[in-house]
Amino acid sequence: MATLQEKLGELLPVWRNEVRDFIKEHGEDVVSKVTLSQVYGGMRGVRALVCDTSNVEPDTGLVIRGIHVKNLTDRLPEEILWLLLTGSIPDERSLQALQTDLRRRAPVPDYVWNVLAAMPKDAHPMSMLNTAILCMERESVFHQHYDEGMTKEHYWAETLDDALNIIARLPAIAAGIYRLRFNKGPRIPSDPHLDWGADYAHMLGLPDPTEDFARLMRLYLVLHSDHESGNVSAGAAATVNSALSDLYYALSAGLNGLAGPLHGLANQECLKWVLDTRKKFGGVPTDEQLEKYARDTLQSGRVIPGYGHAVLRITDPRFDAFVDFGKKYCPDDEIFQIVVKVFDVVPNVLKEMKKIKDPWPNVDAGSGALLYKYGLTEFPYYTVLFSVSRALGICAQAVIARGMGYPIVRPKSSTTGWLRKALQGTPVLA
Ligand code: CMX
């Protein structure tokens, strides 16, 4: 049995030395080439970042610290947090110590509720979540100790302190936002006997006699927790944190990126698309109807949400995990059946558009239907759930980055004029 702080205190110096030696030996070796298309194409495929919490290869999908996500679906989110940070699954007593620590840190100060209550009634739940995180910045332990002259070797421990404080509070804040924003009545107090994911489900206040919704929430929080570090949310957070802006600033920066429809917001867009088909066709559409609807969406210049990925070239294993859950717990649900039918039909339509590199479903294609089934029908809220989970990965990555002593992120940009001159030898005024 060890605490997270003790475990990381042992591991980080070892990892730091290993990486120092590695760079000493191979520092000038080439890792990846960069083409002009990649420079203009969002740096897709350029291997220019390091992330040890998780890895996503195009033909494999998410692997967390060497364990494929399909083998982690029965784990608790708290176990995943430990795994992301340390590279191993915690033993029973270490897990309990982490859960006790999170419970101790969980109470949300009143000023957060006052700030949220003062926001416009039509504020997006994601802007409420990020406002709540940002207004707690005054409590950053990292910030306070940095101002007092903290030295570099302490950065990780203070970042971990901030991480645990934020993660501990997020379920209550996110559930409070749900109840406030969608007029669900007073906030529901935390139940100290529940794990982190089940307590979040409990505080949302949806009827859950079978505890299937709590089960879904745990799965959801595990599946969305991390997806290496080049995606918009993790990348933005890592860049901001590399300036030694504390985790409150960094996490909210990352989650603001998650709020974009090409990233995390796709889950709300996706369910909307599925519900639209049900409305248009009065139930589960036929294959032909669905195919036509997909073509109409594409012809109108819109994307089919929940399909495609910047890295993956297979069905996202996280989508598979949601489908497995649906088949087990709600196979007869009409919306779930549409999701499965969309999976049968849409990839073939997307494959015809040669420009689309990945015609397969991503994580956002299936989650919304299950949430809807259990009564979480307010889909503008879905990205908040994604955020509570993704906070685990973003926070873990920040703790590791500060523990490894990584420098401020600052890649070099070029003007089109410079690129033309470099590649064509043509001097063009920038
Ligand atoms: N529907 C329609 N067009 C799509 C598409 C989709 N599902 N997926 C890709 N395309 C289009 C792109 O818009 C792009 O078109 P233009 O060249 O006209 O701009 C072209 O196909 C090439 O894109 P790509 O190289 O295959 O994919 P990118 O790496 O550029 O983008 C992603 C990846 C996810 C943004 C894109 O597939 C998409 O917009 N999908 C729908 C939104 C979505 O589900 N996002 C969630 C992703 C998971 C997450 O981050 O949470």
GROMACS .gro file of C-alpha atoms and ligand atoms in nm:
model
  481
    1MET     CA    1   0.000   0.000   0.000
    2ALA     CA    2   0.127   0.347  -0.095
    3THR     CA    3  -0.032   0.687  -0.141
    4LEU     CA    4  -0.032   0.843  -0.484
    5GLN     CA    5   0.214   1.102  -0.359
    6GLU     CA    6   0.453   0.834  -0.229
    7LYS     CA    7   0.427   0.625  -0.544
    8LEU     CA    8   0.494   0.920  -0.774
    9GLY     CA    9   0.772   1.038  -0.546
   10GLU     CA   10   0.944   0.705  -0.615
   11LEU     CA   11   0.869   0.681  -0.985
   12LEU     CA   12   0.939   1.031  -1.114
   13PRO     CA   13   1.313   1.045  -1.038
   14VAL     CA   14   1.355   0.707  -1.212
   15TRP     CA   15   1.162   0.820  -1.519
   16ARG     CA   16   1.349   1.152  -1.527
   17ASN     CA   17   1.686   0.975  -1.527
   18GLU     CA   18   1.577   0.731  -1.795
   19VAL     CA   19   1.462   1.011  -2.023
   20ARG     CA   20   1.773   1.220  -1.953
   21ASP     CA   21   1.994   0.927  -2.060
   22PHE     CA   22   1.773   0.856  -2.361
   23ILE     CA   23   1.803   1.215  -2.483
   24LYS     CA   24   2.177   1.211  -2.416
   25GLU     CA   25   2.214   0.906  -2.637
   26HIS     CA   26   1.962   0.982  -2.915
   27GLY     CA   27   1.895   1.355  -2.885
   28GLU     CA   28   1.985   1.430  -3.249
   29ASP     CA   29   1.809   1.129  -3.407
   30VAL     CA   30   1.509   1.200  -3.635
   31VAL     CA   31   1.169   1.086  -3.503
   32SER     CA   32   0.931   1.212  -3.772
   33LYS     CA   33   0.947   1.405  -4.096
   34VAL     CA   34   0.710   1.694  -4.165
   35THR     CA   35   0.563   1.754  -4.509
   36LEU     CA   36   0.410   2.075  -4.637
   37SER     CA   37   0.064   1.912  -4.631
   38GLN     CA   38   0.111   1.836  -4.263
   39VAL     CA   39   0.223   2.192  -4.191
   40TYR     CA   40  -0.100   2.320  -4.346
   41GLY     CA   41  -0.303   2.021  -4.226
   42GLY     CA   42  -0.318   2.065  -3.852
   43MET     CA   43   0.010   1.874  -3.801
   44ARG     CA   44  -0.177   1.546  -3.852
   45GLY     CA   45   0.055   1.249  -3.800
   46VAL     CA   46   0.357   1.454  -3.696
   47ARG     CA   47   0.519   1.282  -3.400
   48ALA     CA   48   0.634   1.586  -3.209
   49LEU     CA   49   0.490   1.535  -2.862
   50VAL     CA   50   0.554   1.294  -2.581
   51CYS     CA   51   0.269   1.145  -2.376
   52ASP     CA   52   0.320   0.846  -2.148
   53THR     CA   53  -0.028   0.827  -1.995
   54SER     CA   54  -0.186   0.676  -2.306
   55ASN     CA   55  -0.129   0.603  -2.672
   56VAL     CA   56  -0.361   0.589  -2.976
   57GLU     CA   57  -0.240   0.409  -3.288
   58PRO     CA   58  -0.463   0.423  -3.600
   59ASP     CA   59  -0.524   0.048  -3.607
   60THR     CA   60  -0.553  -0.015  -3.234
   61GLY     CA   61  -0.731   0.268  -3.056
   62LEU     CA   62  -0.680   0.376  -2.699
   63VAL     CA   63  -0.417   0.201  -2.489
   64ILE     CA   64  -0.373   0.336  -2.136
   65ARG     CA   65  -0.026   0.267  -1.995
   66GLY     CA   66   0.007  -0.046  -2.209
   67ILE     CA   67  -0.344  -0.181  -2.135
   68HIS     CA   68  -0.599  -0.173  -2.417
   69VAL     CA   69  -0.912   0.017  -2.317
   70LYS     CA   70  -1.130  -0.287  -2.391
   71ASN     CA   71  -0.960  -0.455  -2.094
   72LEU     CA   72  -1.034  -0.163  -1.863
   73THR     CA   73  -1.410  -0.139  -1.898
   74ASP     CA   74  -1.477  -0.301  -1.558
   75ARG     CA   75  -1.245  -0.066  -1.370
   76LEU     CA   76  -1.342   0.234  -1.161
   77PRO     CA   77  -1.244   0.581  -1.287
   78GLU     CA   78  -1.034   0.626  -0.970
   79GLU     CA   79  -0.832   0.318  -1.070
   80ILE     CA   80  -0.781   0.470  -1.413
   81LEU     CA   81  -0.656   0.793  -1.256
   82TRP     CA   82  -0.400   0.593  -1.059
   83LEU     CA   83  -0.308   0.395  -1.370
   84LEU     CA   84  -0.265   0.710  -1.581
   85LEU     CA   85  -0.036   0.862  -1.321
   86THR     CA   86   0.172   0.564  -1.215
   87GLY     CA   87   0.149   0.300  -1.489
   88SER     CA   88  -0.009   0.036  -1.265
   89ILE     CA   89  -0.350  -0.056  -1.121
   90PRO     CA   90  -0.370   0.031  -0.750
   91ASP     CA   91  -0.403  -0.241  -0.489
   92GLU     CA   92  -0.720  -0.240  -0.278
   93ARG     CA   93  -0.580  -0.030   0.006
   94SER     CA   94  -0.416   0.224  -0.220
   95LEU     CA   95  -0.744   0.264  -0.407
   96GLN     CA   96  -0.930   0.315  -0.080
   97ALA     CA   97  -0.676   0.574   0.030
   98LEU     CA   98  -0.724   0.763  -0.297
   99GLN     CA   99  -1.104   0.748  -0.262
  100THR     CA  100  -1.085   0.874   0.098
  101ASP     CA  101  -0.854   1.155  -0.011
  102LEU     CA  102  -1.093   1.257  -0.291
  103ARG     CA  103  -1.389   1.258  -0.050
  104ARG     CA  104  -1.195   1.482   0.188
  105ARG     CA  105  -1.128   1.729  -0.091
  106ALA     CA  106  -1.479   1.714  -0.243
  107PRO     CA  107  -1.681   1.992  -0.073
  108VAL     CA  108  -1.746   2.275  -0.319
  109PRO     CA  109  -1.716   2.627  -0.176
  110ASP     CA  110  -2.030   2.845  -0.178
  111TYR     CA  111  -1.879   3.113  -0.400
  112VAL     CA  112  -1.877   2.864  -0.690
  113TRP     CA  113  -2.253   2.814  -0.658
  114ASN     CA  114  -2.304   3.190  -0.634
  115VAL     CA  115  -2.105   3.248  -0.953
  116LEU     CA  116  -2.300   2.976  -1.135
  117ALA     CA  117  -2.634   3.109  -1.012
  118ALA     CA  118  -2.544   3.453  -1.148
  119MET     CA  119  -2.484   3.323  -1.500
  120PRO     CA  120  -2.747   3.379  -1.772
  121LYS     CA  121  -3.020   3.116  -1.767
  122ASP     CA  122  -2.933   3.012  -2.123
  123ALA     CA  123  -2.557   2.978  -2.061
  124HIS     CA  124  -2.419   2.661  -2.220
  125PRO     CA  125  -2.340   2.399  -1.952
  126MET     CA  126  -1.981   2.389  -2.083
  127SER     CA  127  -1.934   2.762  -2.027
  128MET     CA  128  -2.077   2.710  -1.675
  129LEU     CA  129  -1.834   2.425  -1.603
  130ASN     CA  130  -1.535   2.620  -1.725
  131THR     CA  131  -1.641   2.930  -1.534
  132ALA     CA  132  -1.667   2.719  -1.217
  133ILE     CA  133  -1.318   2.575  -1.267
  134LEU     CA  134  -1.167   2.913  -1.347
  135CYS     CA  135  -1.326   3.092  -1.052
  136MET     CA  136  -1.160   2.839  -0.817
  137GLU     CA  137  -0.815   2.937  -0.948
  138ARG     CA  138  -0.767   3.152  -0.640
  139GLU     CA  139  -0.728   2.825  -0.447
  140SER     CA  140  -0.443   2.689  -0.659
  141VAL     CA  141  -0.175   2.544  -0.433
  142PHE     CA  142   0.071   2.555  -0.722
  143HIS     CA  143   0.007   2.925  -0.777
  144GLN     CA  144   0.042   3.011  -0.407
  145HIS     CA  145   0.364   2.816  -0.362
  146TYR     CA  146   0.511   2.943  -0.688
  147ASP     CA  147   0.457   3.298  -0.562
  148GLU     CA  148   0.637   3.199  -0.241
  149GLY     CA  149   0.942   3.082  -0.438
  150MET     CA  150   0.879   2.710  -0.484
  151THR     CA  151   1.159   2.535  -0.673
  152LYS     CA  152   1.119   2.318  -0.982
  153GLU     CA  153   1.142   1.980  -0.808
  154HIS     CA  154   0.821   2.061  -0.618
  155TYR     CA  155   0.614   2.151  -0.924
  156TRP     CA  156   0.465   1.804  -0.968
  157ALA     CA  157   0.350   1.761  -0.608
  158GLU     CA  158   0.171   2.096  -0.605
  159THR     CA  159   0.020   2.022  -0.948
  160LEU     CA  160  -0.100   1.689  -0.808
  161ASP     CA  161  -0.256   1.871  -0.514
  162ASP     CA  162  -0.444   2.100  -0.755
  163ALA     CA  163  -0.538   1.800  -0.970
  164LEU     CA  164  -0.689   1.605  -0.679
  165ASN     CA  165  -0.876   1.910  -0.550
  166ILE     CA  166  -1.029   1.973  -0.892
  167ILE     CA  167  -1.109   1.607  -0.967
  168ALA     CA  168  -1.266   1.563  -0.624
  169ARG     CA  169  -1.501   1.857  -0.677
  170LEU     CA  170  -1.592   1.803  -1.041
  171PRO     CA  171  -1.879   1.552  -0.993
  172ALA     CA  172  -2.061   1.780  -0.748
  173ILE     CA  173  -2.000   2.087  -0.966
  174ALA     CA  174  -2.107   1.910  -1.285
  175ALA     CA  175  -2.417   1.760  -1.118
  176GLY     CA  176  -2.499   2.100  -0.963
  177ILE     CA  177  -2.480   2.260  -1.309
  178TYR     CA  178  -2.719   1.996  -1.443
  179ARG     CA  179  -2.976   2.060  -1.173
  180LEU     CA  180  -2.946   2.438  -1.190
  181ARG     CA  181  -2.937   2.476  -1.568
  182PHE     CA  182  -3.221   2.234  -1.640
  183ASN     CA  183  -3.446   2.326  -1.343
  184LYS     CA  184  -3.416   1.989  -1.172
  185GLY     CA  185  -3.461   2.121  -0.819
  186PRO     CA  186  -3.211   2.164  -0.536
  187ARG     CA  187  -2.863   2.013  -0.547
  188ILE     CA  188  -2.836   1.658  -0.412
  189PRO     CA  189  -2.568   1.607  -0.146
  190SER     CA  190  -2.285   1.365  -0.214
  191ASP     CA  191  -2.315   1.011  -0.072
  192PRO     CA  192  -1.982   0.932   0.098
  193HIS     CA  193  -2.041   0.557   0.060
  194LEU     CA  194  -2.032   0.572  -0.319
  195ASP     CA  195  -1.736   0.565  -0.554
  196TRP     CA  196  -1.654   0.874  -0.763
  197GLY     CA  197  -1.858   0.772  -1.069
  198ALA     CA  198  -2.161   0.634  -0.883
  199ASP     CA  199  -2.169   0.944  -0.662
  200TYR     CA  200  -2.178   1.165  -0.973
  201ALA     CA  201  -2.472   0.958  -1.104
  202HIS     CA  202  -2.642   0.989  -0.763
  203MET     CA  203  -2.598   1.370  -0.752
  204LEU     CA  204  -2.748   1.409  -1.101
  205GLY     CA  205  -3.067   1.277  -0.942
  206LEU     CA  206  -3.203   1.053  -1.220
  207PRO     CA  207  -3.408   0.751  -1.108
  208ASP     CA  208  -3.179   0.449  -1.113
  209PRO     CA  209  -3.354   0.153  -0.946
  210THR     CA  210  -3.139  -0.106  -1.126
  211GLU     CA  211  -2.813   0.091  -1.078
  212ASP     CA  212  -2.755   0.053  -1.451
  213PHE     CA  213  -2.714   0.428  -1.490
  214ALA     CA  214  -2.438   0.432  -1.225
  215ARG     CA  215  -2.277   0.144  -1.416
  216LEU     CA  216  -2.300   0.341  -1.740
  217MET     CA  217  -2.151   0.648  -1.574
  218ARG     CA  218  -1.849   0.454  -1.447
  219LEU     CA  219  -1.795   0.313  -1.795
  220TYR     CA  220  -1.839   0.655  -1.954
  221LEU     CA  221  -1.589   0.813  -1.715
  222VAL     CA  222  -1.334   0.540  -1.788
  223LEU     CA  223  -1.372   0.549  -2.166
  224HIS     CA  224  -1.333   0.926  -2.208
  225SER     CA  225  -1.052   0.971  -1.956
  226ASP     CA  226  -0.753   1.012  -2.189
  227HIS     CA  227  -0.665   0.995  -2.559
  228GLU     CA  228  -0.294   1.081  -2.569
  229SER     CA  229  -0.186   1.445  -2.584
  230GLY     CA  230  -0.219   1.579  -2.937
  231ASN     CA  231  -0.599   1.619  -2.938
  232VAL     CA  232  -0.739   1.972  -2.901
  233SER     CA  233  -0.833   1.954  -2.532
  234ALA     CA  234  -0.525   1.773  -2.400
  235GLY     CA  235  -0.294   1.967  -2.633
  236ALA     CA  236  -0.437   2.306  -2.534
  237ALA     CA  237  -0.419   2.221  -2.163
  238ALA     CA  238  -0.062   2.092  -2.190
  239THR     CA  239   0.052   2.405  -2.372
  240VAL     CA  240  -0.109   2.637  -2.117
  241ASN     CA  241   0.027   2.433  -1.824
  242SER     CA  242   0.375   2.437  -1.978
  243ALA     CA  243   0.380   2.814  -1.919
  244LEU     CA  244   0.334   2.719  -1.551
  245SER     CA  245  -0.019   2.852  -1.559
  246ASP     CA  246  -0.172   2.632  -1.290
  247LEU     CA  247  -0.416   2.347  -1.356
  248TYR     CA  248  -0.727   2.561  -1.305
  249TYR     CA  249  -0.618   2.776  -1.600
  250ALA     CA  250  -0.486   2.483  -1.800
  251LEU     CA  251  -0.781   2.249  -1.752
  252SER     CA  252  -1.038   2.514  -1.837
  253ALA     CA  253  -0.836   2.602  -2.149
  254GLY     CA  254  -0.843   2.238  -2.256
  255LEU     CA  255  -1.211   2.194  -2.180
  256ASN     CA  256  -1.295   2.507  -2.379
  257GLY     CA  257  -1.147   2.316  -2.672
  258LEU     CA  258  -1.353   2.010  -2.586
  259ALA     CA  259  -1.662   2.232  -2.627
  260GLY     CA  260  -1.607   2.246  -3.006
  261PRO     CA  261  -1.839   2.044  -3.236
  262LEU     CA  262  -1.547   1.875  -3.411
  263HIS     CA  263  -1.424   1.748  -3.073
  264GLY     CA  264  -1.624   1.674  -2.756
  265LEU     CA  265  -1.944   1.856  -2.854
  266ALA     CA  266  -1.987   1.596  -3.130
  267ASN     CA  267  -2.164   1.374  -2.876
  268GLN     CA  268  -2.454   1.619  -2.840
  269GLU     CA  269  -2.458   1.675  -3.218
  270CYS     CA  270  -2.461   1.304  -3.276
  271LEU     CA  271  -2.763   1.228  -3.062
  272LYS     CA  272  -2.941   1.522  -3.223
  273TRP     CA  273  -2.874   1.366  -3.564
  274VAL     CA  274  -3.005   1.028  -3.446
  275LEU     CA  275  -3.319   1.183  -3.292
  276ASP     CA  276  -3.381   1.381  -3.611
  277THR     CA  277  -3.383   1.058  -3.812
  278ARG     CA  278  -3.630   0.903  -3.569
  279LYS     CA  279  -3.856   1.207  -3.592
  280LYS     CA  280  -3.835   1.225  -3.970
  281PHE     CA  281  -3.911   0.857  -4.023
  282GLY     CA  282  -4.141   0.800  -3.723
  283GLY     CA  283  -3.920   0.536  -3.557
  284VAL     CA  284  -3.623   0.321  -3.659
  285PRO     CA  285  -3.557   0.414  -4.025
  286THR     CA  286  -3.497   0.153  -4.294
  287ASP     CA  287  -3.145   0.118  -4.436
  288GLU     CA  288  -3.254   0.304  -4.750
  289GLN     CA  289  -3.404   0.593  -4.552
  290LEU     CA  290  -3.095   0.620  -4.337
  291GLU     CA  291  -2.864   0.612  -4.635
  292LYS     CA  292  -3.057   0.892  -4.803
  293TYR     CA  293  -3.059   1.096  -4.484
  294ALA     CA  294  -2.682   1.057  -4.451
  295ARG     CA  295  -2.630   1.163  -4.812
  296ASP     CA  296  -2.857   1.466  -4.762
  297THR     CA  297  -2.655   1.567  -4.455
  298LEU     CA  298  -2.329   1.547  -4.650
  299GLN     CA  299  -2.473   1.726  -4.952
  300SER     CA  300  -2.587   2.013  -4.732
  301GLY     CA  301  -2.220   2.061  -4.636
  302ARG     CA  302  -2.249   1.924  -4.282
  303VAL     CA  303  -2.047   1.650  -4.119
  304ILE     CA  304  -2.202   1.331  -3.986
  305PRO     CA  305  -2.125   1.370  -3.617
  306GLY     CA  306  -1.970   1.077  -3.434
  307TYR     CA  307  -1.798   0.949  -3.748
  308GLY     CA  308  -1.438   1.002  -3.854
  309HIS     CA  309  -1.126   1.063  -3.654
  310ALA     CA  310  -0.798   1.249  -3.690
  311VAL     CA  311  -0.592   0.945  -3.583
  312LEU     CA  312  -0.809   0.631  -3.582
  313ARG     CA  313  -0.866   0.421  -3.893
  314ILE     CA  314  -1.087   0.156  -3.728
  315THR     CA  315  -1.411   0.150  -3.534
  316ASP     CA  316  -1.324   0.323  -3.209
  317PRO     CA  317  -1.300   0.051  -2.941
  318ARG     CA  318  -1.470   0.295  -2.704
  319PHE     CA  319  -1.773   0.294  -2.939
  320ASP     CA  320  -1.761  -0.089  -2.930
  321ALA     CA  321  -1.766  -0.076  -2.550
  322PHE     CA  322  -2.081   0.140  -2.552
  323VAL     CA  323  -2.247  -0.091  -2.805
  324ASP     CA  324  -2.162  -0.391  -2.585
  325PHE     CA  325  -2.319  -0.210  -2.289
  326GLY     CA  326  -2.633  -0.131  -2.492
  327LYS     CA  327  -2.665  -0.488  -2.615
  328LYS     CA  328  -2.643  -0.612  -2.258
  329TYR     CA  329  -2.862  -0.360  -2.076
  330CYS     CA  330  -3.102  -0.205  -2.329
  331PRO     CA  331  -3.105  -0.399  -2.658
  332ASP     CA  332  -3.470  -0.309  -2.727
  333ASP     CA  333  -3.430   0.065  -2.686
  334GLU     CA  334  -3.535   0.234  -3.011
  335ILE     CA  335  -3.263   0.501  -3.010
  336PHE     CA  336  -2.995   0.244  -2.936
  337GLN     CA  337  -3.126   0.041  -3.229
  338ILE     CA  338  -3.092   0.345  -3.457
  339VAL     CA  339  -2.732   0.390  -3.339
  340VAL     CA  340  -2.658   0.029  -3.435
  341LYS     CA  341  -2.828   0.075  -3.772
  342VAL     CA  342  -2.634   0.395  -3.839
  343PHE     CA  343  -2.319   0.190  -3.781
  344ASP     CA  344  -2.439  -0.059  -4.045
  345VAL     CA  345  -2.517   0.206  -4.303
  346VAL     CA  346  -2.312   0.524  -4.261
  347PRO     CA  347  -1.955   0.390  -4.301
  348ASN     CA  348  -2.041   0.270  -4.652
  349VAL     CA  349  -2.173   0.614  -4.743
  350LEU     CA  350  -1.865   0.786  -4.600
  351LYS     CA  351  -1.632   0.543  -4.777
  352GLU     CA  352  -1.759   0.678  -5.110
  353MET     CA  353  -1.619   1.021  -5.020
  354LYS     CA  354  -1.256   0.962  -5.089
  355LYS     CA  355  -1.141   1.265  -4.891
  356ILE     CA  356  -1.269   1.111  -4.563
  357LYS     CA  357  -0.983   0.911  -4.415
  358ASP     CA  358  -1.179   0.735  -4.141
  359PRO     CA  359  -1.541   0.632  -4.217
  360TRP     CA  360  -1.584   0.455  -3.882
  361PRO     CA  361  -1.765   0.563  -3.563
  362ASN     CA  362  -1.571   0.740  -3.289
  363VAL     CA  363  -1.651   0.747  -2.916
  364ASP     CA  364  -1.923   1.009  -2.960
  365ALA     CA  365  -2.140   0.797  -3.190
  366GLY     CA  366  -2.290   0.574  -2.922
  367SER     CA  367  -2.273   0.738  -2.581
  368GLY     CA  368  -2.560   0.985  -2.621
  369ALA     CA  369  -2.820   0.717  -2.699
  370LEU     CA  370  -2.740   0.537  -2.373
  371LEU     CA  371  -2.750   0.854  -2.165
  372TYR     CA  372  -3.085   0.939  -2.323
  373LYS     CA  373  -3.220   0.596  -2.241
  374TYR     CA  374  -3.149   0.647  -1.869
  375GLY     CA  375  -3.324   0.985  -1.865
  376LEU     CA  376  -3.035   1.221  -1.929
  377THR     CA  377  -3.215   1.379  -2.222
  378GLU     CA  378  -3.062   1.728  -2.213
  379PHE     CA  379  -2.795   1.679  -2.475
  380PRO     CA  380  -2.627   2.021  -2.438
  381TYR     CA  381  -2.507   1.868  -2.109
  382TYR     CA  382  -2.324   1.573  -2.264
  383THR     CA  383  -1.991   1.746  -2.314
  384VAL     CA  384  -1.985   1.824  -1.940
  385LEU     CA  385  -1.983   1.449  -1.874
  386PHE     CA  386  -1.702   1.411  -2.124
  387SER     CA  387  -1.516   1.691  -1.944
  388VAL     CA  388  -1.544   1.535  -1.599
  389SER     CA  389  -1.384   1.224  -1.743
  390ARG     CA  390  -1.124   1.395  -1.962
  391ALA     CA  391  -1.011   1.595  -1.657
  392LEU     CA  392  -0.853   1.270  -1.532
  393GLY     CA  393  -0.622   1.247  -1.833
  394ILE     CA  394  -0.548   1.617  -1.863
  395CYS     CA  395  -0.460   1.643  -1.493
  396ALA     CA  396  -0.248   1.326  -1.502
  397GLN     CA  397  -0.059   1.452  -1.807
  398ALA     CA  398   0.012   1.783  -1.633
  399VAL     CA  399   0.144   1.613  -1.317
  400ILE     CA  400   0.374   1.394  -1.527
  401ALA     CA  401   0.492   1.686  -1.742
  402ARG     CA  402   0.583   1.894  -1.438
  403GLY     CA  403   0.739   1.592  -1.269
  404MET     CA  404   0.954   1.524  -1.573
  405GLY     CA  405   1.058   1.888  -1.587
  406TYR     CA  406   0.941   1.939  -1.946
  407PRO     CA  407   0.993   2.292  -2.077
  408ILE     CA  408   0.746   2.548  -2.207
  409VAL     CA  409   0.589   2.434  -2.537
  410ARG     CA  410   0.699   2.656  -2.825
  411PRO     CA  411   0.711   2.504  -3.175
  412LYS     CA  412   0.826   2.724  -3.463
  413SER     CA  413   0.575   2.858  -3.715
  414SER     CA  414   0.661   2.974  -4.067
  415THR     CA  415   0.511   3.225  -4.305
  416THR     CA  416   0.384   3.102  -4.641
  417GLY     CA  417   0.658   3.319  -4.792
  418TRP     CA  418   0.927   3.138  -4.592
  419LEU     CA  419   0.786   2.799  -4.687
  420ARG     CA  420   0.776   2.892  -5.057
  421LYS     CA  421   1.132   3.013  -5.042
  422ALA     CA  422   1.247   2.701  -4.857
  423LEU     CA  423   1.068   2.457  -5.093
  424GLN     CA  424   1.068   2.638  -5.429
  425GLY     CA  425   1.358   2.874  -5.385
  426THR     CA  426   1.115   3.153  -5.482
  427PRO     CA  427   1.145   3.460  -5.266
  428VAL     CA  428   0.790   3.576  -5.182
  429LEU     CA  429   0.713   3.867  -4.952
  430ALA     CA  430   0.556   3.738  -4.635
  431CMX     N1  431  -1.875   1.371  -4.208
  431CMX     C1  432  -1.850   1.449  -4.316
  431CMX     N2  433  -1.726   1.486  -4.356
  431CMX     C2  434  -1.624   1.438  -4.283
  431CMX     C3  435  -1.642   1.352  -4.174
  431CMX     C4  436  -1.774   1.322  -4.134
  431CMX     N3  437  -1.800   1.247  -4.027
  431CMX     N4  438  -1.518   1.321  -4.125
  431CMX     C5  439  -1.428   1.384  -4.204
  431CMX     N5  440  -1.492   1.456  -4.298
  431CMX     C6  441  -1.432   1.544  -4.399
  431CMX     C7  442  -1.358   1.657  -4.329
  431CMX     O1  443  -1.449   1.760  -4.288
  431CMX     C8  444  -1.261   1.700  -4.435
  431CMX     O2  445  -1.332   1.777  -4.529
  431CMX     P1  446  -1.262   1.906  -4.599
  431CMX     O3  447  -1.136   1.855  -4.663
  431CMX     O4  448  -1.366   1.952  -4.696
  431CMX     O5  449  -1.236   2.003  -4.489
  431CMX     C9  450  -1.224   1.567  -4.501
  431CMX     O6  451  -1.332   1.477  -4.470
  431CMX    C10  452  -1.094   1.507  -4.452
  431CMX     O7  453  -1.101   1.491  -4.312
  431CMX     P2  454  -1.018   1.377  -4.238
  431CMX     O8  455  -0.875   1.397  -4.272
  431CMX     O9  456  -1.078   1.245  -4.265
  431CMX    O10  457  -1.048   1.411  -4.086
  431CMX     P3  458  -0.982   1.524  -3.995
  431CMX    O11  459  -0.866   1.463  -3.926
  431CMX    O12  460  -0.960   1.651  -4.068
  431CMX    O13  461  -1.100   1.553  -3.890
  431CMX    C11  462  -1.274   1.496  -3.743
  431CMX    C12  463  -1.135   1.459  -3.793
  431CMX    C13  464  -1.308   1.411  -3.620
  431CMX    C14  465  -1.276   1.643  -3.700
  431CMX    C15  466  -1.378   1.470  -3.856
  431CMX    O14  467  -1.378   1.333  -3.890
  431CMX    C16  468  -1.516   1.514  -3.821
  431CMX    O15  469  -1.549   1.635  -3.836
  431CMX     N6  470  -1.605   1.422  -3.770
  431CMX    C17  471  -1.737   1.457  -3.726
  431CMX    C18  472  -1.730   1.526  -3.591
  431CMX    C19  473  -1.692   1.429  -3.480
  431CMX    O16  474  -1.748   1.321  -3.468
  431CMX     N7  475  -1.599   1.470  -3.394
  431CMX    C20  476  -1.561   1.394  -3.274
  431CMX    C21  477  -1.424   1.331  -3.284
  431CMX    C22  478  -1.386   1.260  -3.155
  431CMX    C23  479  -1.350   1.362  -3.052
  431CMX    O17  480  -1.249   1.433  -3.067
  431CMX    O18  481  -1.423   1.374  -2.953
   0.00000   0.00000   0.00000
